[in-house]
Amino acid sequence: MNIHLENVDPFSNSGPNSFGRKLIKYMGNMGHTFNNKQEGDVSLAFIQAAKDKHSIPLIQRLDGIYFNTIQNYRVQNYLIKETYKKASGVVFQSNFNRDLTFEFFGPHDNYAIIHNGADVEEIETTQRFLKYPDRFSEIWCCASSWRPHKRLDDNIKYFLEHAPDDACFIIAGDVNHRFNHPRIFYVGNVQQNTLYQVYKASTHFVHLAWLDHCPNVVVDARACGCKIICSSSGGTKEIAGPDAIVIEEEEWDFQPVNLYQPPELDFSKRIKNTWDINYNMTRTAEQYESFFTSTRRKLDS
């Protein structure tokens, strides 16, 4: 089938757009095309549609909605909700994402939960990152677009309290206020391939973000062999793997909240992760294909 993409920039390194590149690659391997200049079989809109009317089935891919009380989340959600209401189908990235959206927008009668996948083919051909001195017994890492709810300070604190004394910590992404420490290194914004190199050299990936949905960095780090350390809040635990270290938090009631003032973490509250999701992008692409096909059949029946 030929798939029209809306609100996707394949040249951007943001989470949704990097996933868009993976979807183009893996569904392309299955024989599907992504050509907006030719007649399409289905239109896939990331977050919100780029046009008002559609002559082909519209599928919305949601990676989260707004609920931060320090922002005008109702206005921010308006166009997303409009797309949600007219979409023939909705793809949620996690069970958490579905539950949150149902609470704010109401249930949708045609949806699929499809977790993000990792480009295993690319990862397998990527070399380990070996720049750092041999004096470090382990490398730990983290990566994000750093905002308060991503909890960089907690990531650093966890590393300093739980990593071996001769381990180092690599932090990717722009950081405004750096915590200086001889075992902590900042690499800034880097290309995807460089992130893979860092992940493959690391033993642990720390992502203690509050109420995150289905972070691509966690899927990628896990596929590179990292042990994931995350919070129980949100959807991160769903893709963190059965061996993940999960720090338990209080359940959120899905009411609007100041996202940029996350609660304090108690690192001693560790729980076993019951989720074990296949992270291979091949499976993810197959799930998208299946949902596109089933949605078209429903509309034709």
Coordinates of C-alpha atoms in Angstrom, one line a residue:
M1 CA 0.0 0.0 0.0
N2 CA 1.0 3.6 -0.5
I3 CA 1.0 5.6 2.8
H4 CA 0.7 9.4 3.0
L5 CA 2.6 10.8 6.0
E6 CA 1.4 14.0 7.7
N7 CA 3.2 16.2 10.2
V8 CA 6.4 14.1 9.8
D9 CA 9.9 15.6 9.1
P10 CA 12.3 12.7 8.3
F11 CA 15.3 15.1 8.5
S12 CA 14.6 15.9 12.2
N13 CA 16.1 14.0 15.1
S14 CA 13.2 14.4 17.4
G15 CA 11.6 11.3 18.8
P16 CA 8.5 11.2 16.6
N17 CA 10.5 12.1 13.5
S18 CA 13.2 9.5 14.1
F19 CA 10.5 6.9 14.5
G20 CA 9.1 8.1 11.2
R21 CA 12.4 7.3 9.5
K22 CA 12.3 3.8 11.0
L23 CA 8.8 3.2 9.9
I24 CA 9.5 4.3 6.3
K25 CA 12.5 2.0 6.3
Y26 CA 10.9 -1.1 7.7
M27 CA 7.5 -0.8 6.0
G28 CA 9.5 -0.1 2.8
N29 CA 11.3 -3.4 3.4
M30 CA 7.8 -5.0 3.3
G31 CA 7.0 -3.5 -0.1
H32 CA 5.0 -0.5 1.0
T33 CA 5.7 3.0 -0.2
F34 CA 5.5 6.5 1.3
N35 CA 4.8 8.9 -1.6
N36 CA 2.5 11.8 -0.9
K37 CA 2.5 12.7 -4.6
Q38 CA 0.8 9.5 -5.7
E39 CA -2.7 8.3 -4.7
G40 CA -2.6 6.9 -1.2
D41 CA -4.3 4.0 0.5
V42 CA -4.1 5.4 4.0
S43 CA -2.9 8.6 5.6
L44 CA -0.8 8.4 8.8
A45 CA -0.8 11.7 10.8
F46 CA 1.7 12.0 13.6
I47 CA -0.1 13.7 16.5
Q48 CA -2.4 15.9 14.4
A49 CA -3.5 16.1 10.8
A50 CA -1.9 18.5 8.4
K51 CA -5.0 19.0 6.3
D52 CA -8.7 19.3 7.0
K53 CA -10.2 16.8 4.6
H54 CA -9.2 13.3 3.6
S55 CA -10.4 11.1 0.8
I56 CA -8.6 8.0 2.3
P57 CA -8.6 6.6 5.8
L58 CA -6.9 8.8 8.3
I59 CA -4.8 7.1 11.1
Q60 CA -3.6 9.2 14.0
R61 CA -0.4 8.2 15.8
L62 CA -0.4 9.6 19.3
D63 CA 2.7 9.9 21.4
G64 CA 1.0 11.8 24.2
I65 CA -1.3 14.7 24.9
Y66 CA -1.0 17.8 27.0
F67 CA -2.0 18.0 30.7
N68 CA 0.6 20.4 32.2
T69 CA -1.3 23.0 34.3
I70 CA 1.4 25.6 33.9
Q71 CA 0.5 25.6 30.1
N72 CA -2.8 26.1 28.4
Y73 CA -3.2 22.4 27.8
R74 CA -6.8 22.7 26.5
V75 CA -5.6 25.0 23.6
Q76 CA -2.6 22.8 23.0
N77 CA -4.9 19.7 22.8
Y78 CA -7.5 21.3 20.5
L79 CA -6.1 20.3 17.1
I80 CA -5.0 16.9 18.4
K81 CA -8.5 16.2 19.7
E82 CA -10.0 17.4 16.4
T83 CA -7.8 14.9 14.5
Y84 CA -8.8 12.2 17.1
K85 CA -12.5 12.8 16.5
K86 CA -12.3 12.4 12.7
A87 CA -9.6 9.7 12.6
S88 CA -10.7 6.3 11.2
G89 CA -8.2 4.7 13.6
V90 CA -5.7 5.7 16.4
V91 CA -2.4 4.2 17.2
F92 CA -1.4 4.6 20.9
Q93 CA 2.3 4.0 21.8
S94 CA 1.5 2.5 25.2
N95 CA -1.3 1.4 27.4
F96 CA -0.6 4.4 29.5
N97 CA -1.0 6.6 26.4
R98 CA -4.4 5.0 25.7
D99 CA -5.7 5.4 29.2
L100 CA -4.7 9.0 29.4
T101 CA -6.2 9.9 26.0
F102 CA -9.5 8.1 26.9
E103 CA -9.7 10.1 30.1
F104 CA -9.2 13.4 28.3
F105 CA -10.8 12.8 24.9
G106 CA -13.1 9.9 25.5
P107 CA -12.8 6.3 24.1
H108 CA -12.1 5.7 20.4
D109 CA -13.9 2.8 18.7
N110 CA -11.0 1.7 16.5
Y111 CA -7.5 1.7 18.0
A112 CA -4.3 -0.3 18.4
I113 CA -1.5 -0.1 21.0
I114 CA 1.7 -0.4 19.1
H115 CA 4.9 0.3 21.1
N116 CA 7.8 2.0 19.4
G117 CA 10.5 -0.3 17.9
A118 CA 14.2 -0.2 17.5
D119 CA 16.1 -0.3 14.2
V120 CA 17.9 -3.6 15.1
E121 CA 19.5 -3.8 11.6
E122 CA 21.2 -0.4 12.1
I123 CA 22.2 -1.2 15.7
E124 CA 23.8 -4.5 14.7
T125 CA 26.1 -2.8 12.2
T126 CA 27.1 0.1 14.6
Q127 CA 30.5 -0.1 16.4
R128 CA 30.8 0.5 20.1
F129 CA 31.8 4.0 21.3
L130 CA 35.4 3.6 22.8
K131 CA 36.5 7.2 23.4
Y132 CA 36.5 7.1 27.2
P133 CA 39.6 6.0 29.2
D134 CA 40.1 2.4 30.2
R135 CA 40.1 3.4 33.9
F136 CA 36.3 3.2 33.9
S137 CA 35.0 -0.3 34.6
E138 CA 31.5 0.6 33.3
I139 CA 29.8 3.2 31.2
W140 CA 26.3 4.4 32.2
C141 CA 24.3 6.8 30.1
C142 CA 21.1 8.8 29.6
A143 CA 19.7 10.9 26.7
S144 CA 16.7 13.2 26.3
S145 CA 15.4 16.6 25.4
W146 CA 15.9 17.8 28.9
R147 CA 12.9 19.3 30.7
P148 CA 12.1 19.2 34.4
H149 CA 9.9 16.1 34.2
K150 CA 12.8 14.2 32.6
R151 CA 14.5 14.3 36.0
L152 CA 18.1 14.7 34.9
D153 CA 19.1 15.5 38.5
D154 CA 17.6 12.2 39.7
N155 CA 19.4 10.3 36.9
I156 CA 22.7 11.8 38.1
K157 CA 21.9 11.1 41.7
Y158 CA 21.0 7.5 41.0
F159 CA 24.2 7.0 39.1
L160 CA 26.4 8.4 41.9
E161 CA 24.6 6.3 44.5
H162 CA 24.3 3.0 42.6
A163 CA 27.0 2.7 40.0
P164 CA 30.5 1.4 40.8
D165 CA 32.9 4.0 42.0
D166 CA 35.0 3.6 38.8
A167 CA 32.1 3.9 36.4
C168 CA 31.4 7.0 34.3
F169 CA 28.1 8.6 33.1
I170 CA 27.6 10.0 29.6
I171 CA 24.7 12.5 29.2
A172 CA 23.4 13.2 25.7
G173 CA 21.2 16.2 24.9
D174 CA 21.5 19.9 25.6
V175 CA 21.9 20.6 29.3
N176 CA 21.6 24.2 30.6
H177 CA 23.0 23.7 34.1
R178 CA 25.7 21.1 34.2
F179 CA 26.6 19.2 37.4
N180 CA 30.4 19.1 37.3
H181 CA 31.9 15.8 38.3
P182 CA 35.0 13.9 37.1
R183 CA 33.0 10.8 36.2
I184 CA 30.2 12.7 34.3
F185 CA 30.6 13.6 30.6
Y186 CA 28.3 15.7 28.5
V187 CA 28.1 15.2 24.8
G188 CA 25.3 17.5 23.8
N189 CA 23.0 16.8 20.9
V190 CA 24.4 14.1 18.7
Q191 CA 23.3 12.1 15.7
Q192 CA 21.4 8.8 16.1
N193 CA 24.4 6.7 15.1
T194 CA 26.5 8.3 17.8
L195 CA 23.8 7.5 20.3
Y196 CA 23.8 3.9 19.3
Q197 CA 27.6 3.8 19.8
V198 CA 27.2 5.2 23.3
Y199 CA 24.4 2.8 24.1
K200 CA 26.3 -0.2 22.9
A201 CA 29.3 0.7 25.1
S202 CA 27.1 1.2 28.1
T203 CA 25.8 -1.3 30.7
H204 CA 23.0 0.8 32.0
F205 CA 20.6 3.4 30.6
V206 CA 18.9 5.7 33.2
H207 CA 15.5 7.2 32.4
L208 CA 13.7 8.2 35.6
A209 CA 11.3 10.6 33.8
W210 CA 7.9 11.2 35.3
L211 CA 4.8 10.3 33.2
D212 CA 6.7 9.6 30.0
H213 CA 4.8 7.8 27.3
C214 CA 7.0 5.4 25.2
P215 CA 10.4 7.0 24.9
N216 CA 12.3 6.0 21.8
V217 CA 15.6 6.4 23.6
V218 CA 14.7 3.6 26.0
V219 CA 13.7 1.3 23.2
D220 CA 16.9 2.0 21.4
A221 CA 19.1 1.6 24.5
R222 CA 17.5 -1.7 25.4
A223 CA 18.0 -3.0 21.9
C224 CA 21.7 -2.0 22.3
G225 CA 22.0 -4.2 25.4
C226 CA 21.5 -1.7 28.2
K227 CA 19.8 -2.5 31.4
I228 CA 17.1 0.1 31.9
I229 CA 16.5 2.0 35.1
C230 CA 13.1 3.8 35.0
S231 CA 10.2 5.0 37.0
S232 CA 6.9 3.1 37.3
S233 CA 4.9 6.1 36.2
G234 CA 3.8 6.5 32.6
G235 CA 4.5 4.0 29.9
T236 CA 8.3 3.7 30.1
K237 CA 8.1 0.4 32.1
E238 CA 6.1 -1.2 29.3
I239 CA 9.1 -1.1 27.0
A240 CA 12.0 -1.3 29.5
G241 CA 12.3 -5.1 29.6
P242 CA 11.8 -7.7 32.3
D243 CA 15.2 -7.2 33.8
A244 CA 14.7 -3.4 34.2
I245 CA 15.1 -1.7 37.5
V246 CA 11.8 0.1 38.2
I247 CA 11.4 2.7 40.9
E248 CA 7.9 2.7 42.2
E249 CA 5.9 5.9 42.3
E250 CA 2.3 6.6 43.4
E251 CA -0.3 6.0 40.7
W252 CA -1.4 9.1 38.9
D253 CA -5.2 9.9 38.7
F254 CA -5.0 11.3 35.2
Q255 CA -6.0 14.7 36.4
P256 CA -4.1 17.8 35.1
V257 CA -0.9 18.4 37.0
N258 CA 2.2 20.6 37.1
L259 CA 4.4 18.3 35.0
Y260 CA 7.5 20.3 35.7
Q261 CA 7.3 19.7 39.4
P262 CA 7.6 15.9 39.6
P263 CA 7.5 14.3 43.1
E264 CA 10.6 13.1 44.8
L265 CA 11.8 9.5 44.1
D266 CA 12.6 6.9 46.8
F267 CA 15.3 4.7 45.1
S268 CA 14.7 2.0 47.7
K269 CA 11.2 1.4 46.3
R270 CA 12.1 -1.1 43.6
I271 CA 9.6 -3.4 42.0
K272 CA 9.7 -6.2 39.5
N273 CA 8.8 -5.3 35.9
T274 CA 6.0 -7.5 34.5
W275 CA 6.2 -6.1 31.0
D276 CA 8.2 -7.8 28.2
I277 CA 7.5 -6.2 24.9
N278 CA 9.3 -7.2 21.7
Y279 CA 11.3 -4.1 20.7
N280 CA 12.2 -5.1 17.1
M281 CA 11.1 -2.6 14.5
T282 CA 10.2 -5.4 12.2
R283 CA 7.4 -6.5 14.5
T284 CA 6.3 -2.8 14.9
A285 CA 6.0 -2.4 11.2
E286 CA 4.0 -5.6 10.9
Q287 CA 1.6 -4.3 13.5
Y288 CA 1.1 -1.0 11.6
E289 CA 0.5 -2.9 8.4
S290 CA -2.1 -5.1 10.1
F291 CA -3.9 -2.1 11.7
F292 CA -3.9 -0.2 8.4
T293 CA -5.4 -3.2 6.6
S294 CA -8.0 -3.9 9.3
T295 CA -9.1 -0.3 9.4
R296 CA -9.6 -0.2 5.6
R297 CA -11.6 -3.4 5.7
K298 CA -13.9 -1.9 8.4
L299 CA -14.5 1.1 6.4
D300 CA -15.3 -1.0 3.2
S301 CA -17.6 -3.3 5.0

